[in-house]
Amino acid sequence: MTVHVDIVSAEESIFSGSAEMVFAPGEMGELGIAPRHTPLLTRLRAGEVRIQPAGGGEEQFYYVSGGMLEIQPHVITVLADTALRAKDIDEAAALQAKEKAEKALQDQESDIDYAEAQAELARAVAQLQTLERLRKTRSS
Amino acid sequence: MAGAKEIRTKIKSIQNTQKITKAMEMVAASKMRKAQDRMRASRPYSEKIHNVIGHLAQSHPEYHHPYMQDREVKRVGFILISSDRGLCGGLNVNMFRAAINSMKKWSDKGVDVDVCTIGQKASVFFKRLKVNMVAQASHLGDNPAITDLIGTVKVMLDAFDEGKIDRLFIVHNEFVNTMTQKADVIQLLPLESANDDELKHHWDYIYEPDAKEVLDALMMRYVESLVYQGVVENIACEMAARMIAMKSASDNAGTLIDELQLVYNKARQAAITQEISEIVSGAAAV
């Protein structure tokens, strides 16, 4: 049994196809979604969406920096805020963003919004994790 | 030959103008192709989120979002999308006209109007009109990111949440084809809900963490995606309109040059004829 999955961001369509199982970083915790799941609507944290494609094959990772997830029994829709393919993420940029966010966190005198900086740090960490996992699966 | 020299400089200057308009035409043509691609790329998202909203309208939510409720209209908001630069024919003027017509209808009913402009041209134009401009974004470039728009959209959504405005419209140009763009006024809020009668069974989503927060986030993204779609479409319109305007400017310059060339040749021939007749009559006198 499979379920149709669409991952779209405002600027492009990222994935469309059927899957046996989907894992997504829901706001209240990681969600594992099998076909014929009951309707559910939730926000997503920054993290990775994992897809086990139909008919076996390698698990696929997509990084999302937040967004919405809609589950219908036969359709799963991920409305990603900015979902780039994990391969495309520029590791240097992610590191730089992390450094910048850390610097901003230390420098609390400045008028940079503290909450915003923390969110940026969380995003950068999630991007790096996805990249590391991707590298591990490729080397193994 | 005094007249001939003047004509020659005039031809030269028109040729220079023609070079510029031709270059602009080609730039606009290549940018238009890219803008159309972007327009197509952003479509899946708006289709999907539209589907989700459609599902939602069919369900029986425990919480009714204010964006889905009609209320008495005391004040309306407009989001106006224009281009940053001119030289694109009547594109912006048509949009302004559609916006003003629609605003006039409301103000005739005694309803006040709030305006939020995206693009330099609209902000300059509506500043002169002395309307109540609450937000403004410009210089988005050819490849706008949704992050550039979140701020301006949020101003209007907050106004709606607080009850400052009771309806929200968006005015932008619709890309029909390369030759035709149509200014369009669309109602964003409240969302027009689908009819509830044809429901098969009672069902509702599971919401995590709770209905209000999830729906808030979803509705915000829905409106943002509609505005983003409008901006991207408007850029494609701008490029198409500029290409057509510059093409006709180049053509006009061509006809002007041809006409002037004719006048120049006549003047040159007349001068030569006069010279010959002077020489001949001079020789005859000797």
Tab-separated table of N, CA and C in Angstrom, chain B residues 85-143:
chain	number	residue	atom	x	y	z
B	85	ARG	N	9.934	49.744	-12.397
B	85	ARG	CA	10.416	50.640	-13.444
B	85	ARG	C	9.344	50.887	-14.491
B	86	GLY	N	9.506	51.977	-15.198
B	86	GLY	CA	8.539	52.339	-16.222
B	86	GLY	C	8.926	51.766	-17.582
B	87	LEU	N	8.591	52.503	-18.648
B	87	LEU	CA	8.846	52.072	-20.024
B	87	LEU	C	8.259	50.693	-20.298
B	88	CYS	N	7.043	50.484	-19.812
B	88	CYS	CA	6.406	49.205	-20.123
B	88	CYS	C	4.970	49.456	-20.591
B	89	GLY	N	4.802	50.462	-21.422
B	89	GLY	CA	3.496	50.710	-22.020
B	89	GLY	C	2.464	51.118	-20.984
B	90	GLY	N	1.243	50.670	-21.175
B	90	GLY	CA	0.158	51.093	-20.283
B	90	GLY	C	-0.062	50.165	-19.109
B	91	LEU	N	0.907	49.297	-18.839
B	91	LEU	CA	0.709	48.253	-17.834
B	91	LEU	C	0.291	48.811	-16.478
B	92	ASN	N	1.126	49.722	-15.944
B	92	ASN	CA	0.839	50.236	-14.607
B	92	ASN	C	-0.398	51.122	-14.607
B	93	VAL	N	-0.549	51.916	-15.675
B	93	VAL	CA	-1.690	52.832	-15.738
B	93	VAL	C	-2.999	52.050	-15.718
B	94	ASN	N	-3.027	50.930	-16.453
B	94	ASN	CA	-4.234	50.098	-16.458
B	94	ASN	C	-4.536	49.576	-15.064
B	95	MET	N	-3.464	49.155	-14.363
B	95	MET	CA	-3.640	48.644	-13.002
B	95	MET	C	-4.185	49.747	-12.101
B	96	PHE	N	-3.596	50.959	-12.217
B	96	PHE	CA	-4.044	52.083	-11.385
B	96	PHE	C	-5.519	52.365	-11.645
B	97	ARG	N	-5.895	52.313	-12.917
B	97	ARG	CA	-7.273	52.643	-13.265
B	97	ARG	C	-8.232	51.629	-12.639
B	98	ALA	N	-7.877	50.345	-12.760
B	98	ALA	CA	-8.729	49.303	-12.168
B	98	ALA	C	-8.835	49.502	-10.656
B	99	ALA	N	-7.694	49.830	-10.035
B	99	ALA	CA	-7.688	50.007	-8.578
B	99	ALA	C	-8.549	51.198	-8.175
B	100	ILE	N	-8.383	52.304	-8.909
B	100	ILE	CA	-9.115	53.519	-8.534
B	100	ILE	C	-10.611	53.340	-8.736
B	101	ASN	N	-10.989	52.670	-9.835
B	101	ASN	CA	-12.413	52.409	-10.058
B	101	ASN	C	-13.014	51.633	-8.897
B	102	SER	N	-12.287	50.590	-8.502
B	102	SER	CA	-12.794	49.746	-7.415
B	102	SER	C	-12.822	50.514	-6.100
B	103	MET	N	-11.802	51.341	-5.851
B	103	MET	CA	-11.769	52.138	-4.620
B	103	MET	C	-12.903	53.138	-4.593
B	104	LYS	N	-13.203	53.695	-5.765
B	104	LYS	CA	-14.244	54.718	-5.839
B	104	LYS	C	-15.596	54.115	-5.469
B	105	LYS	N	-15.809	52.876	-5.934
B	105	LYS	CA	-17.063	52.199	-5.612
B	105	LYS	C	-17.235	52.112	-4.102
B	106	TRP	N	-16.138	51.779	-3.408
B	106	TRP	CA	-16.220	51.657	-1.951
B	106	TRP	C	-16.400	53.012	-1.297
B	107	SER	N	-15.633	54.001	-1.766
B	107	SER	CA	-15.719	55.301	-1.086
B	107	SER	C	-17.066	55.972	-1.349
B	108	ASP	N	-17.717	55.635	-2.477
B	108	ASP	CA	-19.076	56.146	-2.707
B	108	ASP	C	-20.051	55.609	-1.668
B	109	LYS	N	-19.772	54.416	-1.192
B	109	LYS	CA	-20.632	53.816	-0.171
B	109	LYS	C	-20.257	54.300	1.224
B	110	GLY	N	-19.301	55.184	1.306
B	110	GLY	CA	-18.872	55.688	2.610
B	110	GLY	C	-17.907	54.762	3.323
B	111	VAL	N	-17.242	53.916	2.557
B	111	VAL	CA	-16.267	52.992	3.155
B	111	VAL	C	-14.863	53.554	2.921
B	112	ASP	N	-14.066	53.588	3.976
B	112	ASP	CA	-12.699	54.095	3.842
B	112	ASP	C	-11.784	53.037	3.233
B	113	VAL	N	-10.679	53.515	2.688
B	113	VAL	CA	-9.776	52.608	1.983
B	113	VAL	C	-8.358	52.727	2.547
B	114	ASP	N	-7.761	51.577	2.849
B	114	ASP	CA	-6.340	51.514	3.197
B	114	ASP	C	-5.595	50.876	2.036
B	115	VAL	N	-4.372	51.353	1.807
B	115	VAL	CA	-3.635	50.880	0.647
B	115	VAL	C	-2.261	50.382	1.071
B	116	CYS	N	-1.833	49.302	0.429
B	116	CYS	CA	-0.480	48.811	0.628
B	116	CYS	C	0.097	48.576	-0.756
B	117	THR	N	1.233	49.182	-1.044
B	117	THR	CA	1.749	49.108	-2.404
B	117	THR	C	2.998	48.237	-2.468
B	118	ILE	N	3.091	47.499	-3.555
B	118	ILE	CA	4.298	46.735	-3.839
B	118	ILE	C	4.797	47.214	-5.195
B	119	GLY	N	6.029	47.710	-5.229
B	119	GLY	CA	6.571	48.261	-6.464
B	119	GLY	C	6.641	49.775	-6.397
B	120	GLN	N	7.716	50.309	-6.964
B	120	GLN	CA	8.008	51.736	-6.902
B	120	GLN	C	6.910	52.587	-7.540
B	121	LYS	N	6.420	52.138	-8.706
B	121	LYS	CA	5.492	52.964	-9.485
B	121	LYS	C	4.191	53.223	-8.720
B	122	ALA	N	3.684	52.168	-8.097
B	122	ALA	CA	2.425	52.321	-7.364
B	122	ALA	C	2.629	53.237	-6.167
B	123	SER	N	3.773	53.112	-5.490
B	123	SER	CA	3.956	53.922	-4.289
B	123	SER	C	4.080	55.396	-4.655
B	124	VAL	N	4.745	55.711	-5.776
B	124	VAL	CA	4.858	57.099	-6.212
B	124	VAL	C	3.488	57.658	-6.595
B	125	PHE	N	2.731	56.833	-7.340
B	125	PHE	CA	1.440	57.291	-7.844
B	125	PHE	C	0.448	57.514	-6.705
B	126	PHE	N	0.377	56.542	-5.778
B	126	PHE	CA	-0.636	56.655	-4.732
B	126	PHE	C	-0.214	57.600	-3.614
B	127	LYS	N	1.066	57.921	-3.556
B	127	LYS	CA	1.499	58.947	-2.621
B	127	LYS	C	0.896	60.288	-3.036
B	128	ARG	N	0.891	60.530	-4.341
B	128	ARG	CA	0.338	61.788	-4.843
B	128	ARG	C	-1.165	61.856	-4.646
B	129	LEU	N	-1.824	60.697	-4.645
B	129	LEU	CA	-3.280	60.684	-4.525
B	129	LEU	C	-3.747	60.923	-3.103
B	130	LYS	N	-2.820	60.924	-2.172
B	130	LYS	CA	-3.152	61.161	-0.765
B	130	LYS	C	-4.149	60.128	-0.234
B	131	VAL	N	-3.898	58.864	-0.559
B	131	VAL	CA	-4.683	57.812	0.070
B	131	VAL	C	-3.922	57.360	1.312
B	132	ASN	N	-4.596	56.598	2.143
B	132	ASN	CA	-3.976	56.156	3.379
B	132	ASN	C	-3.090	54.942	3.106
B	133	MET	N	-1.774	55.194	2.965
B	133	MET	CA	-0.864	54.099	2.635
B	133	MET	C	-0.277	53.530	3.921
B	134	VAL	N	-0.555	52.257	4.185
B	134	VAL	CA	-0.124	51.684	5.465
B	134	VAL	C	1.165	50.885	5.351
B	135	ALA	N	1.461	50.394	4.159
B	135	ALA	CA	2.696	49.627	4.008
B	135	ALA	C	3.184	49.740	2.580
B	136	GLN	N	4.456	49.449	2.413
B	136	GLN	CA	5.029	49.643	1.089
B	136	GLN	C	6.258	48.764	0.935
B	137	ALA	N	6.389	48.145	-0.223
B	137	ALA	CA	7.599	47.384	-0.523
B	137	ALA	C	7.996	47.714	-1.949
B	138	SER	N	9.290	47.892	-2.169
B	138	SER	CA	9.730	48.130	-3.539
B	138	SER	C	11.130	47.573	-3.729
B	139	HIS	N	11.603	47.652	-4.959
B	139	HIS	CA	12.921	47.137	-5.348
B	139	HIS	C	13.042	45.657	-5.003
B	140	LEU	N	12.062	44.888	-5.409
B	140	LEU	CA	12.122	43.454	-5.170
B	140	LEU	C	13.009	42.764	-6.196
B	141	GLY	N	13.304	43.439	-7.289
B	141	GLY	CA	14.139	42.841	-8.321
B	141	GLY	C	13.355	41.882	-9.198
B	142	ASP	N	14.081	41.180	-10.087
B	142	ASP	CA	13.406	40.294	-11.027
B	142	ASP	C	13.075	38.951	-10.410
B	143	ASN	N	13.725	38.641	-9.304
B	143	ASN	CA	13.518	37.336	-8.692
B	143	ASN	C	13.133	37.520	-7.229
